[in-house]
mmCIF file of C-alpha atoms and ligand atoms in Angstrom:
data_model
loop_
_atom_site.group_PDB
_atom_site.id
_atom_site.type_symbol
_atom_site.label_atom_id
_atom_site.label_comp_id
_atom_site.label_asym_id
_atom_site.label_seq_id
_atom_site.Cartn_x
_atom_site.Cartn_y
_atom_site.Cartn_z
ATOM 1 C CA MET A 271 27.213 -95.002 -120.825
ATOM 2 C CA SER A 272 29.995 -97.557 -120.655
ATOM 3 C CA HIS A 273 29.313 -101.226 -120.153
ATOM 4 C CA ASP A 274 31.244 -102.986 -117.418
ATOM 5 C CA PRO A 275 31.945 -106.558 -118.526
ATOM 6 C CA ALA A 276 33.011 -107.476 -115.005
ATOM 7 C CA GLY A 277 29.443 -106.767 -113.968
ATOM 8 C CA SER A 278 30.193 -104.721 -110.884
ATOM 9 C CA HIS A 279 27.159 -102.877 -109.641
ATOM 10 C CA ASP A 280 28.644 -99.488 -108.922
ATOM 11 C CA HIS A 281 26.373 -97.615 -111.308
ATOM 12 C CA PRO A 282 22.990 -96.382 -110.104
ATOM 13 C CA HIS A 283 20.050 -98.683 -110.819
ATOM 14 C CA PRO A 284 16.600 -97.301 -111.491
ATOM 15 C CA ARG A 285 14.247 -98.298 -108.730
ATOM 16 C CA GLN A 286 11.883 -100.979 -110.002
ATOM 17 C CA PRO A 287 8.709 -101.462 -107.992
ATOM 18 C CA ASP A 288 8.155 -104.909 -106.491
ATOM 19 C CA ILE A 289 4.829 -106.669 -107.033
ATOM 20 C CA GLU A 290 4.426 -106.705 -103.256
ATOM 21 C CA ASP A 291 4.678 -102.895 -103.087
ATOM 22 C CA GLY A 292 1.079 -102.399 -104.164
ATOM 23 C CA PRO A 293 -1.937 -103.300 -102.069
ATOM 24 C CA LEU A 294 -3.196 -106.887 -102.455
ATOM 25 C CA THR A 295 -6.021 -106.839 -104.996
ATOM 26 C CA HIS A 296 -9.234 -108.814 -104.527
ATOM 27 C CA HIS A 297 -8.121 -111.454 -107.052
ATOM 28 C CA MET A 298 -4.626 -111.767 -105.571
ATOM 29 C CA ALA A 299 -6.120 -112.358 -102.116
ATOM 30 C CA LEU A 300 -8.618 -114.848 -103.554
ATOM 31 C CA THR A 301 -5.877 -116.754 -105.410
ATOM 32 C CA GLU A 302 -3.719 -117.008 -102.312
ATOM 33 C CA ALA A 303 -6.641 -118.123 -100.161
ATOM 34 C CA VAL A 304 -7.765 -120.820 -102.629
ATOM 35 C CA ALA A 305 -4.192 -122.126 -103.083
ATOM 36 C CA ALA A 306 -3.698 -122.307 -99.322
ATOM 37 C CA LEU A 307 -7.056 -124.023 -98.810
ATOM 38 C CA LEU A 308 -6.443 -126.624 -101.541
ATOM 39 C CA GLN A 309 -3.153 -127.538 -99.889
ATOM 40 C CA LYS A 310 -4.598 -127.547 -96.365
ATOM 41 C CA LYS A 311 -7.396 -129.905 -97.500
ATOM 42 C CA GLY A 312 -4.854 -132.166 -99.205
ATOM 43 C CA VAL A 313 -6.361 -131.653 -102.692
ATOM 44 C CA ILE A 314 -3.016 -130.583 -104.119
ATOM 45 C CA THR A 315 0.475 -130.393 -102.658
ATOM 46 C CA GLY A 316 2.799 -127.430 -102.928
ATOM 47 C CA GLU A 317 5.061 -129.546 -105.134
ATOM 48 C CA GLU A 318 2.195 -130.390 -107.511
ATOM 49 C CA LEU A 319 1.215 -126.733 -107.728
ATOM 50 C CA ARG A 320 4.818 -125.750 -108.407
ATOM 51 C CA ARG A 321 5.194 -128.424 -111.090
ATOM 52 C CA THR A 322 1.964 -127.333 -112.803
ATOM 53 C CA LEU A 323 3.131 -123.718 -112.914
ATOM 54 C CA GLU A 324 6.513 -124.806 -114.202
ATOM 55 C CA ASP A 325 4.829 -126.850 -116.945
ATOM 56 C CA ILE A 326 2.655 -123.912 -118.037
ATOM 57 C CA ASP A 327 5.651 -121.561 -118.049
ATOM 58 C CA SER A 328 7.680 -124.003 -120.151
ATOM 59 C CA ARG A 329 5.221 -123.877 -123.061
ATOM 60 C CA SER A 330 6.305 -121.843 -126.062
ATOM 61 C CA PRO A 331 5.122 -120.758 -129.513
ATOM 62 C CA ALA A 332 7.392 -123.481 -130.928
ATOM 63 C CA ASP A 333 4.757 -126.068 -129.932
ATOM 64 C CA GLY A 334 2.001 -124.291 -131.861
ATOM 65 C CA ALA A 335 4.367 -123.729 -134.794
ATOM 66 C CA ARG A 336 4.952 -127.498 -135.088
ATOM 67 C CA VAL A 337 1.203 -128.040 -135.259
ATOM 68 C CA VAL A 338 0.766 -125.370 -137.962
ATOM 69 C CA ALA A 339 3.662 -126.704 -140.043
ATOM 70 C CA ARG A 340 2.242 -130.225 -139.893
ATOM 71 C CA ALA A 341 -1.152 -128.921 -141.036
ATOM 72 C CA TRP A 342 0.523 -127.192 -143.992
ATOM 73 C CA VAL A 343 2.217 -130.348 -145.236
ATOM 74 C CA ASP A 344 -0.451 -132.915 -144.338
ATOM 75 C CA PRO A 345 -4.023 -132.193 -145.555
ATOM 76 C CA ALA A 346 -5.502 -135.007 -143.452
ATOM 77 C CA TYR A 347 -3.828 -133.594 -140.341
ATOM 78 C CA ARG A 348 -5.150 -130.117 -141.234
ATOM 79 C CA GLU A 349 -8.682 -131.582 -141.286
ATOM 80 C CA ARG A 350 -8.157 -133.164 -137.877
ATOM 81 C CA LEU A 351 -6.731 -129.903 -136.519
ATOM 82 C CA LEU A 352 -9.748 -127.914 -137.701
ATOM 83 C CA GLU A 353 -11.943 -130.585 -136.104
ATOM 84 C CA ASP A 354 -10.212 -130.702 -132.714
ATOM 85 C CA VAL A 355 -6.969 -128.868 -131.878
ATOM 86 C CA ASN A 356 -6.382 -130.576 -128.528
ATOM 87 C CA THR A 357 -6.499 -134.064 -130.054
ATOM 88 C CA ALA A 358 -4.419 -133.050 -133.071
ATOM 89 C CA ALA A 359 -1.759 -131.494 -130.794
ATOM 90 C CA ALA A 360 -1.671 -134.674 -128.719
ATOM 91 C CA GLU A 361 -0.730 -136.561 -131.896
ATOM 92 C CA LEU A 362 2.516 -134.534 -131.839
ATOM 93 C CA GLY A 363 3.054 -135.239 -128.149
ATOM 94 C CA ILE A 364 1.746 -131.844 -126.971
ATOM 95 C CA ASP A 365 -0.592 -132.058 -123.975
ATOM 96 C CA THR A 366 -2.804 -128.964 -124.162
ATOM 97 C CA GLY A 367 -4.858 -129.718 -121.054
ATOM 98 C CA ASN A 368 -8.631 -129.743 -120.963
ATOM 99 C CA ILE A 369 -9.615 -126.264 -122.147
ATOM 100 C CA PRO A 370 -10.852 -126.623 -125.740
ATOM 101 C CA ILE A 371 -8.820 -124.820 -128.406
ATOM 102 C CA ARG A 372 -10.403 -124.098 -131.769
ATOM 103 C CA ALA A 373 -8.402 -123.514 -134.948
ATOM 104 C CA VAL A 374 -9.517 -120.684 -137.227
ATOM 105 C CA GLU A 375 -7.986 -120.702 -140.684
ATOM 106 C CA SER A 376 -6.811 -117.645 -142.556
ATOM 107 C CA THR A 377 -7.222 -117.804 -146.340
ATOM 108 C CA ASP A 378 -6.791 -115.565 -149.398
ATOM 109 C CA THR A 379 -10.036 -113.826 -148.537
ATOM 110 C CA VAL A 380 -10.342 -114.120 -144.743
ATOM 111 C CA HIS A 381 -7.881 -112.996 -142.057
ATOM 112 C CA GLN A 382 -8.404 -114.352 -138.543
ATOM 113 C CA LEU A 383 -7.522 -112.357 -135.430
ATOM 114 C CA VAL A 384 -7.745 -113.438 -131.795
ATOM 115 C CA VAL A 385 -8.423 -111.285 -128.734
ATOM 116 C CA CYS A 386 -9.783 -111.698 -125.230
ATOM 117 C CA THR A 387 -11.873 -108.581 -124.684
ATOM 118 C CA LEU A 388 -12.464 -109.418 -121.026
ATOM 119 C CA CYS A 389 -9.007 -110.362 -119.763
ATOM 120 C CA SER A 390 -6.196 -112.457 -121.249
ATOM 121 C CA CYS A 391 -7.590 -115.886 -122.252
ATOM 122 C CA TYR A 392 -5.030 -117.420 -124.587
ATOM 123 C CA PRO A 393 -4.041 -120.945 -125.712
ATOM 124 C CA ARG A 394 -1.153 -120.972 -123.214
ATOM 125 C CA MET A 395 -0.703 -124.719 -123.263
ATOM 126 C CA LEU A 396 -0.047 -124.567 -127.001
ATOM 127 C CA ILE A 397 1.777 -121.272 -127.613
ATOM 128 C CA GLY A 398 3.019 -120.199 -124.172
ATOM 129 C CA LEU A 399 2.202 -117.129 -122.113
ATOM 130 C CA PRO A 400 0.537 -114.134 -123.816
ATOM 131 C CA PRO A 401 2.564 -111.007 -124.565
ATOM 132 C CA ASP A 402 1.875 -107.861 -122.540
ATOM 133 C CA TRP A 403 0.100 -106.135 -125.431
ATOM 134 C CA TYR A 404 -2.433 -108.986 -125.618
ATOM 135 C CA LYS A 405 -3.436 -108.184 -122.030
ATOM 136 C CA ALA A 406 -3.492 -104.408 -122.559
ATOM 137 C CA ARG A 407 -6.814 -102.581 -122.567
ATOM 138 C CA ALA A 408 -5.948 -100.835 -125.839
ATOM 139 C CA TYR A 409 -5.624 -104.138 -127.720
ATOM 140 C CA ARG A 410 -8.593 -105.756 -125.995
ATOM 141 C CA SER A 411 -10.956 -102.917 -126.838
ATOM 142 C CA ARG A 412 -9.623 -101.824 -130.220
ATOM 143 C CA ALA A 413 -9.115 -105.262 -131.803
ATOM 144 C CA VAL A 414 -12.877 -105.700 -132.040
ATOM 145 C CA ARG A 415 -13.767 -102.090 -132.901
ATOM 146 C CA GLU A 416 -11.104 -101.280 -135.476
ATOM 147 C CA PRO A 417 -9.135 -104.444 -136.271
ATOM 148 C CA ARG A 418 -7.723 -103.099 -139.541
ATOM 149 C CA ALA A 419 -6.258 -100.054 -137.812
ATOM 150 C CA VAL A 420 -4.778 -102.242 -135.069
ATOM 151 C CA LEU A 421 -3.263 -104.589 -137.644
ATOM 152 C CA ARG A 422 -1.759 -101.624 -139.508
ATOM 153 C CA GLU A 423 -0.054 -100.576 -136.272
ATOM 154 C CA PHE A 424 1.407 -104.076 -136.076
ATOM 155 C CA GLY A 425 2.738 -103.477 -139.592
ATOM 156 C CA LEU A 426 0.139 -105.585 -141.360
ATOM 157 C CA THR A 427 -1.922 -103.825 -144.017
ATOM 158 C CA LEU A 428 -4.591 -106.054 -145.492
ATOM 159 C CA PRO A 429 -6.136 -105.507 -148.921
ATOM 160 C CA ASP A 430 -9.750 -104.286 -148.848
ATOM 161 C CA HIS A 431 -11.073 -107.552 -150.304
ATOM 162 C CA VAL A 432 -9.798 -109.508 -147.304
ATOM 163 C CA GLU A 433 -12.429 -109.877 -144.601
ATOM 164 C CA VAL A 434 -11.167 -109.647 -140.997
ATOM 165 C CA ARG A 435 -12.793 -112.017 -138.512
ATOM 166 C CA VAL A 436 -12.133 -111.342 -134.838
ATOM 167 C CA HIS A 437 -12.533 -114.129 -132.286
ATOM 168 C CA ASP A 438 -13.152 -113.305 -128.636
ATOM 169 C CA SER A 439 -11.549 -115.917 -126.389
ATOM 170 C CA THR A 440 -13.149 -117.025 -123.158
ATOM 171 C CA ALA A 441 -12.213 -119.139 -120.175
ATOM 172 C CA ASP A 442 -13.908 -122.079 -121.943
ATOM 173 C CA MET A 443 -12.744 -121.565 -125.524
ATOM 174 C CA ARG A 444 -9.338 -120.541 -126.824
ATOM 175 C CA TYR A 445 -8.388 -119.882 -130.445
ATOM 176 C CA LEU A 446 -5.378 -120.737 -132.580
ATOM 177 C CA VAL A 447 -4.973 -119.001 -135.916
ATOM 178 C CA LEU A 448 -3.960 -121.404 -138.665
ATOM 179 C CA PRO A 449 -2.169 -118.926 -140.906
ATOM 180 C CA ARG A 450 -1.958 -119.161 -144.661
ATOM 181 C CA ARG A 451 1.188 -120.878 -145.908
ATOM 182 C CA PRO A 452 3.208 -118.217 -147.702
ATOM 183 C CA GLY A 453 4.289 -118.575 -151.318
ATOM 184 C CA GLY A 454 7.857 -119.539 -152.036
ATOM 185 C CA THR A 455 7.874 -122.334 -149.459
ATOM 186 C CA GLN A 456 7.323 -125.272 -151.799
ATOM 187 C CA GLY A 457 9.410 -128.254 -150.831
ATOM 188 C CA TRP A 458 10.334 -126.836 -147.433
ATOM 189 C CA SER A 459 10.763 -129.303 -144.584
ATOM 190 C CA GLU A 460 8.276 -129.224 -141.733
ATOM 191 C CA GLU A 461 11.037 -127.931 -139.447
ATOM 192 C CA ARG A 462 11.868 -125.055 -141.763
ATOM 193 C CA LEU A 463 8.196 -124.174 -142.119
ATOM 194 C CA ALA A 464 7.724 -124.212 -138.333
ATOM 195 C CA ALA A 465 10.571 -121.711 -137.981
ATOM 196 C CA ILE A 466 8.588 -119.003 -139.814
ATOM 197 C CA VAL A 467 5.425 -119.513 -137.748
ATOM 198 C CA THR A 468 5.851 -116.979 -134.963
ATOM 199 C CA ARG A 469 3.664 -116.339 -131.941
ATOM 200 C CA ASP A 470 2.011 -113.327 -133.565
ATOM 201 C CA CYS A 471 1.156 -115.381 -136.668
ATOM 202 C CA MET A 472 -0.894 -117.686 -134.424
ATOM 203 C CA VAL A 473 -2.689 -114.731 -132.808
ATOM 204 C CA GLY A 474 -3.272 -113.060 -136.170
ATOM 205 C CA THR A 475 -1.318 -109.842 -135.684
ATOM 206 C CA ALA A 476 1.255 -111.010 -138.232
ATOM 207 C CA VAL A 477 1.469 -113.384 -141.176
ATOM 208 C CA PRO A 478 4.262 -115.851 -141.905
ATOM 209 C CA VAL A 479 6.809 -114.706 -144.450
ATOM 210 C CA ALA A 480 9.138 -116.996 -146.414
ATOM 211 C CA THR A 481 12.525 -115.946 -145.086
ATOM 212 C CA GLY A 482 15.834 -117.507 -144.172
ATOM 213 C CA GLY A 483 18.160 -119.723 -146.135
HETATM 214 FE FE1 FE B 532 -9.594 -113.793 -120.746
#
């Protein structure tokens, strides 16, 4: 198939279903009703709602990566992070809202993995929106039953002596994996360290690797 740099749309497009094509689910109807009611009662304006959504959507794994990199280079900060993620993130100017986030630390002998078995609870205000696989039933059910097999499918094979701990997120408690700092990163700047801390490293489906020049 040839690519048309001019961008003319004369080739056939596959039909992509619109969200509105399906019937309104119970939760969609409930969400719309509550949003309309909150605005009608003057609790929140449409502009405030829009701005809140925009703020949530603007969050990215780069925020969480800054927190992890700081914890790697500053032992006192690491202690504060393990004590209270929300407060520690605020130190770096990251407002994570009022849902508590707990840091779980991976070590030589323990690997931490995060899931929400019920739905898609995720530390969005610190690492952005969850990937599709995090919300998929296969991940939600299998991560607790056979975490090692799931991790292998993500390309991560853990030695037998490493214990896997799986954390089930809820609406009231979110988890951030504090990954192990990889070898070969001595003397790296915080910025360079943050660049190797990807989203998946903070969920536990990957581990940081010392790469890049
Ligand atoms: Fe959830």
